[in-house]
Coordinates of C-alpha atoms in Angstrom, one line a residue:
X151 CA 45.8 83.0 62.9
X152 CA 48.9 83.4 65.1
X153 CA 47.2 85.0 68.1
X154 CA 44.5 82.3 68.6
X155 CA 47.0 79.5 68.2
X156 CA 49.4 81.1 70.7
X157 CA 46.5 81.7 73.0
X158 CA 45.4 78.1 72.7
X159 CA 48.7 76.7 74.0
X160 CA 49.2 79.3 76.7
X161 CA 48.7 78.0 80.2
X162 CA 46.0 79.5 82.4
X163 CA 46.5 81.9 85.2
X164 CA 46.0 79.1 87.8
X165 CA 48.7 76.9 86.2
X166 CA 51.1 79.9 86.0
X167 CA 50.5 80.8 89.6
X168 CA 51.1 77.3 90.9
X169 CA 54.2 76.9 88.6
X170 CA 55.6 80.2 89.9
X171 CA 55.0 79.1 93.5
X172 CA 56.6 75.8 92.9
X173 CA 59.5 77.5 91.1
X174 CA 60.1 79.8 94.1
X175 CA 59.8 76.8 96.5
X176 CA 62.2 74.8 94.3
X177 CA 64.8 77.6 94.1
X178 CA 64.5 78.2 97.8
X179 CA 65.0 74.5 98.6
X180 CA 67.9 74.1 96.2
X181 CA 69.6 77.3 97.5
X182 CA 69.1 76.2 101.1
X183 CA 70.3 72.7 100.4
X184 CA 73.4 74.1 98.5
X185 CA 74.3 76.5 101.4
X186 CA 73.7 73.8 104.0
X187 CA 75.8 71.3 102.0
X188 CA 78.6 73.7 101.5
X189 CA 78.7 74.6 105.2
X190 CA 78.4 71.0 106.4
X191 CA 81.0 69.8 103.9
X192 CA 83.4 72.5 105.1
X193 CA 82.8 71.7 108.7
X194 CA 83.2 67.9 108.2
X195 CA 86.4 68.3 106.2
X196 CA 87.8 71.0 108.5
X197 CA 87.2 68.8 111.6
X198 CA 88.9 65.8 110.0
X199 CA 91.9 67.8 108.8
X200 CA 92.4 69.7 112.0
X201 CA 92.2 66.5 114.1
X202 CA 94.6 64.7 111.8
X203 CA 97.1 67.6 111.6
X204 CA 97.1 68.0 115.4
X205 CA 97.4 64.3 115.9
X206 CA 100.3 64.0 113.4
X207 CA 102.2 66.8 115.0
X208 CA 101.8 65.3 118.4
X209 CA 103.0 61.9 117.2
X210 CA 106.1 63.4 115.6
X211 CA 106.9 65.3 118.8
X212 CA 106.9 62.1 120.8
X213 CA 109.0 60.2 118.3
X214 CA 112.8 60.0 118.7
X215 CA 115.0 60.6 115.7
X216 CA 118.8 60.3 115.7
X217 CA 121.1 61.8 113.2
X218 CA 122.6 60.7 111.1
X219 CA 119.8 58.2 110.3
X220 CA 119.3 55.4 107.9
X221 CA 116.5 54.1 105.6
X222 CA 115.7 51.3 108.1
X223 CA 115.4 53.8 111.0
X224 CA 113.1 56.1 108.9
X225 CA 111.0 53.1 107.9
X226 CA 110.5 52.1 111.5
X227 CA 109.6 55.6 112.5
X228 CA 107.0 55.7 109.6
X229 CA 105.4 52.5 110.7
X230 CA 105.2 53.6 114.3
X231 CA 103.5 56.8 113.2
X232 CA 101.2 55.0 110.8
X233 CA 99.9 52.7 113.6
X234 CA 99.0 55.8 115.6
X235 CA 97.0 57.4 112.8
X236 CA 93.7 59.2 113.7
X237 CA 90.9 59.7 113.0
X238 CA 91.6 57.2 110.2
X239 CA 94.6 55.1 109.4
X240 CA 97.2 56.9 107.4
X241 CA 100.3 56.1 105.4
X242 CA 103.5 57.9 106.4
X243 CA 106.4 58.8 104.1
X244 CA 109.8 60.1 105.1
X245 CA 112.4 62.1 103.2
X246 CA 115.9 62.9 104.4
X247 CA 118.2 64.1 101.8
X248 CA 118.3 61.3 99.2
X249 CA 116.8 58.8 101.6
X250 CA 113.2 57.7 101.1
X251 CA 111.2 55.5 103.4
X252 CA 107.5 54.8 104.1
X253 CA 105.1 52.6 106.1
X254 CA 104.1 50.9 102.8
X255 CA 105.9 48.9 100.3
X256 CA 106.6 51.9 98.2
X257 CA 109.1 54.5 99.4
X258 CA 107.3 57.5 97.8
X259 CA 103.7 58.5 97.2
X260 CA 102.2 60.1 94.1
X261 CA 99.5 61.7 96.2
X262 CA 102.2 64.0 97.9
X263 CA 102.6 66.9 95.5
X264 CA 105.6 69.1 94.8
X265 CA 103.5 72.1 96.0
X266 CA 103.1 70.4 99.4
X267 CA 106.8 69.6 99.6
X268 CA 107.7 73.3 99.0
X269 CA 105.2 74.5 101.6
X270 CA 106.5 71.9 104.1
X271 CA 110.1 73.0 103.5
X272 CA 109.2 76.6 104.0
X273 CA 106.9 76.3 107.0
X274 CA 108.3 75.0 110.3
X275 CA 104.7 74.3 111.5
X276 CA 103.8 72.1 108.6
X277 CA 101.3 72.2 105.8
X278 CA 98.4 70.2 104.5
X279 CA 96.5 69.8 101.2
X280 CA 93.4 68.0 100.0
X281 CA 94.0 66.0 96.8
X282 CA 91.6 63.9 94.7
X283 CA 93.3 61.1 92.8
X284 CA 91.4 58.5 90.7
X285 CA 88.2 59.8 92.2
X286 CA 89.3 59.2 95.8
X287 CA 89.8 62.3 98.1
X288 CA 92.9 62.4 100.3
X289 CA 94.2 64.6 103.0
X290 CA 98.0 65.0 102.8
X291 CA 100.0 66.5 105.7
X292 CA 103.6 67.6 105.5
X293 CA 105.6 68.2 108.7
X294 CA 109.3 68.9 109.2
X295 CA 111.1 67.2 112.2
X296 CA 112.5 69.9 114.5
X297 CA 115.2 69.5 117.2
X298 CA 114.5 71.4 120.4
X299 CA 117.6 73.3 121.5
X300 CA 116.0 75.0 124.5
X301 CA 115.2 78.6 125.1
X302 CA 112.4 78.6 122.5
X303 CA 115.0 77.6 119.9
X304 CA 114.2 75.0 117.3
X305 CA 116.3 73.7 114.5
X306 CA 115.4 71.7 111.4
X307 CA 116.6 68.2 111.4
X308 CA 116.3 67.8 107.6
X309 CA 113.8 65.0 108.0
X310 CA 110.4 65.7 106.5
X311 CA 107.4 63.4 107.2
X312 CA 104.2 63.2 105.1
X313 CA 101.0 61.5 106.1
X314 CA 98.4 60.5 103.5
X315 CA 94.9 59.8 104.8
X316 CA 91.9 59.0 102.6
X317 CA 88.7 60.8 103.2
X318 CA 86.3 58.1 102.0
X319 CA 84.3 58.2 105.2
X320 CA 83.8 61.9 105.1
X321 CA 83.0 61.7 101.4
X322 CA 80.4 59.0 102.1
X323 CA 78.9 61.2 104.8
X324 CA 78.7 64.2 102.4
X325 CA 77.2 62.1 99.6
X326 CA 74.6 60.9 102.1
X327 CA 73.7 64.5 102.9
X328 CA 73.4 65.2 99.1
X329 CA 71.2 62.1 98.7
X330 CA 69.0 63.1 101.6
X331 CA 68.6 66.6 100.2
X332 CA 67.6 65.1 96.8
X333 CA 65.2 62.7 98.3
X334 CA 63.7 65.4 100.5
X335 CA 63.3 67.8 97.6
X336 CA 60.5 66.0 95.8
X337 CA 58.3 65.5 98.9
X338 CA 59.0 69.1 99.8
X339 CA 57.8 70.2 96.4
X340 CA 54.8 67.9 96.7
X341 CA 53.9 69.4 100.1
X342 CA 54.4 72.9 98.5
X343 CA 51.6 72.2 96.1
X344 CA 49.0 72.5 98.9
X345 CA 49.9 76.1 99.8
X346 CA 50.3 76.8 96.1
X347 CA 46.7 75.7 95.5
X348 CA 45.5 77.7 98.4
X349 CA 47.4 80.8 97.3
X350 CA 46.2 80.4 93.7
X351 CA 42.6 79.9 94.9
X352 CA 42.7 83.1 97.0
X353 CA 44.1 85.0 94.0
X354 CA 41.8 83.5 91.4
X355 CA 38.5 83.7 93.3
X356 CA 38.3 87.5 92.8
X357 CA 39.5 87.2 89.2
X358 CA 36.7 84.6 88.5
X359 CA 34.2 86.9 90.2
X360 CA 35.4 89.7 88.0
X361 CA 35.2 87.6 84.9
X362 CA 31.6 86.5 85.7
X363 CA 30.6 90.1 86.5
X364 CA 32.1 91.3 83.2
X365 CA 30.4 88.6 81.3
X366 CA 27.1 89.4 83.0
X367 CA 27.5 93.1 82.1
X368 CA 28.3 92.1 78.5
X369 CA 24.9 90.4 78.4
X370 CA 23.2 93.6 79.4
X371 CA 22.9 93.2 83.2
X372 CA 24.4 96.5 84.1
X373 CA 23.3 96.2 87.8
X374 CA 25.9 93.5 88.3
X375 CA 28.3 94.1 91.3
X376 CA 31.2 92.3 93.0
X377 CA 31.4 91.7 96.7
X378 CA 34.4 93.5 98.0
X379 CA 36.4 91.5 100.6
X380 CA 39.6 92.6 102.4
X381 CA 41.7 95.6 101.7
X382 CA 44.3 94.4 99.3
X383 CA 44.9 95.2 95.6
X384 CA 42.2 92.7 94.4
X385 CA 39.7 94.4 96.8
X386 CA 40.6 97.7 95.2
X387 CA 40.1 96.3 91.8
X388 CA 36.6 95.0 92.8
X389 CA 35.7 98.4 94.2
X390 CA 36.9 100.1 91.1
X391 CA 34.9 97.7 89.0
X392 CA 31.7 98.4 91.0
X393 CA 32.2 102.1 90.7
X394 CA 32.8 101.8 86.9
X395 CA 29.7 99.6 86.6
X396 CA 27.6 102.1 88.6
X397 CA 28.7 105.0 86.4
X398 CA 28.2 102.9 83.2
X399 CA 24.7 102.0 84.4
X400 CA 23.9 105.6 85.0
X401 CA 25.2 106.7 81.7
X402 CA 23.3 104.0 79.8
X403 CA 20.1 104.9 81.6
X404 CA 20.6 108.5 80.6
X405 CA 21.3 107.5 77.0
X406 CA 18.3 105.2 76.9
X407 CA 16.0 108.0 78.2
X408 CA 17.5 110.5 75.7
X409 CA 17.0 108.0 72.9
X410 CA 13.4 107.3 74.0
X411 CA 12.7 111.0 74.1
X412 CA 14.2 111.5 70.6
X413 CA 12.1 108.6 69.2
X414 CA 9.0 109.9 70.9
X415 CA 9.7 113.4 69.5
X416 CA 10.2 112.0 65.9
X417 CA 7.0 110.0 66.3
X418 CA 5.0 112.8 67.6
X419 CA 6.2 115.3 65.1
X420 CA 5.6 112.9 62.2
X421 CA 2.1 112.1 63.5
X422 CA 1.3 115.8 63.9
X423 CA 2.5 116.6 60.4
X424 CA 0.4 114.0 58.7
X425 CA -2.8 116.0 58.9
X426 CA -1.5 119.3 57.6
X427 CA 0.5 117.5 54.9
X428 CA -2.6 115.7 53.7
X429 CA -4.2 119.1 53.2
X430 CA -1.1 120.5 51.5
X431 CA -1.0 117.5 49.1
X432 CA -4.6 118.1 48.2
X433 CA -3.9 121.7 47.5
X434 CA -0.8 121.0 45.5
X435 CA -2.7 118.5 43.3
X436 CA -5.2 121.2 42.4
X437 CA -2.5 123.7 41.7
X438 CA -0.6 121.1 39.5
X439 CA -3.8 120.7 37.4
X440 CA -4.0 124.5 36.9
X441 CA -0.3 125.1 36.5
X442 CA -0.4 125.1 32.7
X443 CA -2.7 128.1 32.8
X444 CA -0.5 130.2 35.0
X445 CA 2.4 132.4 33.9
X446 CA 5.8 130.6 33.7
X447 CA 7.3 131.9 36.9
X448 CA 4.2 131.1 38.9
X449 CA 3.9 127.7 37.3
X450 CA 7.5 126.8 38.2
X451 CA 6.9 127.9 41.8
X452 CA 3.7 125.8 42.0
X453 CA 5.5 122.7 40.6
X454 CA 8.4 123.3 43.1
X455 CA 6.0 123.5 46.0
X456 CA 4.2 120.4 44.8
X457 CA 7.5 118.4 44.5
X458 CA 8.8 119.5 47.9
X459 CA 5.5 118.8 49.5
X460 CA 5.6 115.2 48.1
X461 CA 9.2 114.8 49.5
X462 CA 8.1 116.0 52.9
X463 CA 5.1 113.7 52.9
X464 CA 7.5 110.8 52.0
X465 CA 9.9 111.8 54.8
X466 CA 7.0 111.9 57.3
X467 CA 5.8 108.5 56.3
X468 CA 9.3 107.0 56.5
X469 CA 9.8 108.6 60.0
X470 CA 6.5 107.1 61.1
X471 CA 7.6 103.7 59.8
X472 CA 11.0 103.8 61.4
X473 CA 9.4 104.9 64.7
X474 CA 7.2 101.8 64.7
X475 CA 10.3 99.7 64.3
X476 CA 12.1 101.5 67.1
X477 CA 9.0 101.1 69.3
X478 CA 8.9 97.3 68.5
X479 CA 5.4 97.9 67.2
X480 CA 5.9 96.7 63.7
X481 CA 4.1 93.5 62.9
X482 CA 4.1 91.0 60.1
X483 CA 0.8 90.1 58.3
X484 CA 2.1 87.2 56.3
X485 CA 0.4 85.4 53.5
X486 CA 1.4 82.8 51.0
X487 CA 2.2 84.7 47.9
X488 CA 3.8 84.2 44.5
X489 CA 7.1 86.1 44.9
X490 CA 7.6 86.7 41.2
X491 CA 4.1 88.1 40.8
X492 CA 4.6 90.3 43.8
X493 CA 7.8 91.8 42.3
X494 CA 6.0 92.4 39.0
X495 CA 3.1 94.3 40.8
X496 CA 5.7 96.5 42.6
X497 CA 7.3 97.5 39.3
X498 CA 4.0 98.0 37.5
X499 CA 2.5 100.2 40.2
X500 CA 5.5 102.5 40.0
X501 CA 5.8 102.3 36.1
X502 CA 9.3 100.8 36.2
X503 CA 8.5 97.7 34.2
X504 CA 10.1 99.2 31.1
X505 CA 13.2 100.3 32.9
X506 CA 14.0 97.1 34.8
X507 CA 15.1 93.8 33.5
X508 CA 13.6 90.9 35.4
X509 CA 14.6 87.2 35.7
X510 CA 11.7 85.8 37.7
X511 CA 11.0 82.1 37.7
X512 CA 7.3 81.3 38.1
X513 CA 5.9 79.2 40.9
X514 CA 8.2 80.5 43.7
X515 CA 6.0 80.9 46.7
X516 CA 6.8 82.1 50.2
X517 CA 5.1 83.2 53.5
X518 CA 5.8 86.9 53.5
X519 CA 4.0 90.2 54.3
X520 CA 3.0 91.6 50.8
X521 CA 3.0 95.2 51.9
X522 CA 6.4 95.1 53.5
X523 CA 7.9 93.0 50.7
X524 CA 6.6 95.7 48.3
X525 CA 8.5 98.3 50.3
X526 CA 11.7 96.3 50.2
X527 CA 11.6 95.8 46.4
X528 CA 10.5 99.4 45.8
X529 CA 13.3 100.9 47.9
X530 CA 16.0 98.8 46.4
X531 CA 14.9 99.3 42.7
X532 CA 14.3 103.0 43.3
X533 CA 17.7 103.4 44.9
X534 CA 19.3 101.6 41.9
X535 CA 17.5 103.8 39.4
X536 CA 18.4 107.1 41.3
X537 CA 22.0 106.4 42.1
X538 CA 23.1 103.7 39.6
X539 CA 22.8 103.4 35.9
X540 CA 20.3 101.4 33.8
X541 CA 19.8 98.7 33.0
X542 CA 18.6 97.6 36.5
X543 CA 18.2 93.9 36.9
X544 CA 16.0 92.1 39.4
X545 CA 16.8 88.4 39.7
X546 CA 14.9 85.8 41.8
X547 CA 16.5 82.6 42.9
X548 CA 14.3 79.9 44.4
X549 CA 15.1 78.3 47.8
X550 CA 17.0 75.0 47.6
X551 CA 17.4 72.4 50.3
X552 CA 15.4 74.3 52.9
X553 CA 17.6 77.4 52.3
X554 CA 16.3 81.0 51.8
X555 CA 15.0 82.4 48.6
X556 CA 17.2 85.1 47.1
X557 CA 16.3 88.4 45.4
X558 CA 19.1 90.4 43.8
X559 CA 18.8 94.0 42.6
X560 CA 21.8 95.0 40.4
X561 CA 22.6 98.2 38.4
X562 CA 25.2 99.1 35.8
X563 CA 26.5 102.1 37.7
X564 CA 30.0 102.8 39.1
X565 CA 29.3 100.8 42.2
X566 CA 29.6 101.7 45.9
X567 CA 32.8 103.0 47.4
X568 CA 34.5 100.5 49.8
X569 CA 34.4 103.1 52.6
X570 CA 30.6 103.5 52.1
X571 CA 29.6 99.8 52.1
X572 CA 29.6 99.4 55.9
X573 CA 27.3 102.4 56.4
X574 CA 25.0 101.9 53.4
X575 CA 22.0 100.9 55.5
X576 CA 22.5 103.6 58.2
X577 CA 19.8 106.2 58.7
X578 CA 20.3 109.4 56.8
X579 CA 23.8 108.3 55.7
X580 CA 25.2 110.2 52.7
X581 CA 28.0 108.9 50.6
X582 CA 28.9 112.4 49.7
X583 CA 29.2 114.6 52.9
X584 CA 28.9 117.7 50.8
X585 CA 25.6 116.7 49.4
X586 CA 22.9 118.1 51.7
X587 CA 19.8 117.3 49.6
X588 CA 18.8 114.0 47.9
X589 CA 15.8 112.8 46.1
X590 CA 14.8 110.3 48.9
X591 CA 14.3 110.7 52.6
X592 CA 17.6 109.0 53.5
X593 CA 15.7 106.3 55.4
X594 CA 14.8 103.9 52.5
X595 CA 17.6 101.4 52.9
X596 CA 17.3 101.5 56.7
X597 CA 13.6 100.7 56.4
X598 CA 14.4 98.0 53.9
X599 CA 16.8 96.3 56.4
X600 CA 14.3 96.5 59.2
X601 CA 11.6 94.9 57.0
X602 CA 13.9 92.1 56.0
X603 CA 14.9 91.5 59.6
X604 CA 11.2 91.4 60.5
X605 CA 10.9 88.5 58.1
X606 CA 13.9 86.7 59.6
X607 CA 16.1 87.4 56.6
X608 CA 19.2 89.4 55.7
X609 CA 20.1 92.1 53.2
X610 CA 23.5 93.0 52.1
X611 CA 25.3 95.3 49.6
X612 CA 28.3 94.7 47.4
X613 CA 29.9 95.5 44.1
X614 CA 29.4 93.2 41.2
X615 CA 32.4 91.5 39.5
X616 CA 31.7 93.6 36.3
X617 CA 30.9 96.8 38.2
X618 CA 27.7 98.2 39.6
X619 CA 26.0 97.8 43.0
X620 CA 24.3 94.5 43.9
X621 CA 21.8 94.3 46.8
X622 CA 21.0 90.8 47.9
X623 CA 18.0 89.9 50.0
X624 CA 17.7 86.4 51.6
X625 CA 14.3 85.5 53.0
X626 CA 13.0 82.2 54.5
X627 CA 10.1 80.8 52.6
X628 CA 8.3 79.6 55.6
X629 CA 6.8 76.7 53.6
X630 CA 9.3 73.9 54.3
X631 CA 9.2 72.8 50.6
X632 CA 11.7 73.4 47.9
X633 CA 10.7 75.8 45.1
X634 CA 10.6 74.8 41.5
X635 CA 13.6 75.2 39.2
X636 CA 14.5 78.6 37.9
X637 CA 13.1 79.6 34.5
X638 CA 14.4 82.7 32.8
X639 CA 11.8 85.3 32.0

């Protein structure tokens, strides 16, 4: 039960192709957007920081600092530098020994980190750092104030200036880019559905053609072919299918011709043997009558010839019958008969009435072919008597609610091996492969099945719950009326 359920919830090839196409498009869009965002973000931030660092350095170079200095002087310098801040306004903080001053009301800033101070103290050209505090991005710049002593000689003054500039504008620009990428992703995927449908259609059209062709061949139309278009793998598949179909059609035609020849041969041989066998049977009947007057060895030989001639005659008749079925020449000559009475006549004509237990309710009537029904009952009962054990029971169950009437033939033997059951109605099938001879022709059960099919019924074999083989025949009554209740007889 797992496989059908798993298959029921499995999406079709068309859905999977479109999903795969959209997945590739989505991954490509996301990857492109991520790379574009990363590059644009780096470019925006780099431009802002380069411009700010250069501007801060130039402003410091033009500012005059006198040593020793005071907190007030440092504060004035910080305010002057803060007013010249570009590209955005910045806050400037100054440190000189223990002195602290700024362009704000607070002398120090929590945004300026110790790491930036160490880098500023170590690098005469200054340092910068991007910091995020309370969700706001900042650019911090540290620059030492140098005294020019001429001849390319500069000396640290001991004054260190720090500029703090927020990057809200750049952050808003970057967020706008992200929003634009998100807003453009869904329309892009929606547009990608169109080429996905076209691609899926181009792939699925040959697959659908192949499915229809395979279904057509499964219904017996072996001349089905697929139109080959293009030169891709699907075209190769179509070409391979056509070649396979052509070879299969040729093989089937050869098999059908060989089968027809074999059937014709069996029919012709059987027909030709009927006349000489009729003469042989007449001779053996005469010899059987005089066998008691012959010496014992001659009598045994005469009886053996008579028995084998009877078996051969039965085999020829069975071959003729099966040939008529193969040639679709078998016909039904139906008549409304009493089914229980027909079964009794079959048993009486073969002197089996004392060996068979019958449970046949009276008044069960059906439209059947009496001759073919006689063959069905005779073959099943004869098979039970030969290969099973007595008592053999024939049970008739009337049809109910427009259902079929049922005839069961059961024996008290060991039953049928499970490996034999699927082949029990095959022609010439032997349950024991080492057994080369049997009392029957090996066609009795096959003829039984064909006769039952001709009536529109079914026949099956099984083992009874208490042992023994049970053959069940179900036949439509053809009357449209329910049969009377069963009465044991």
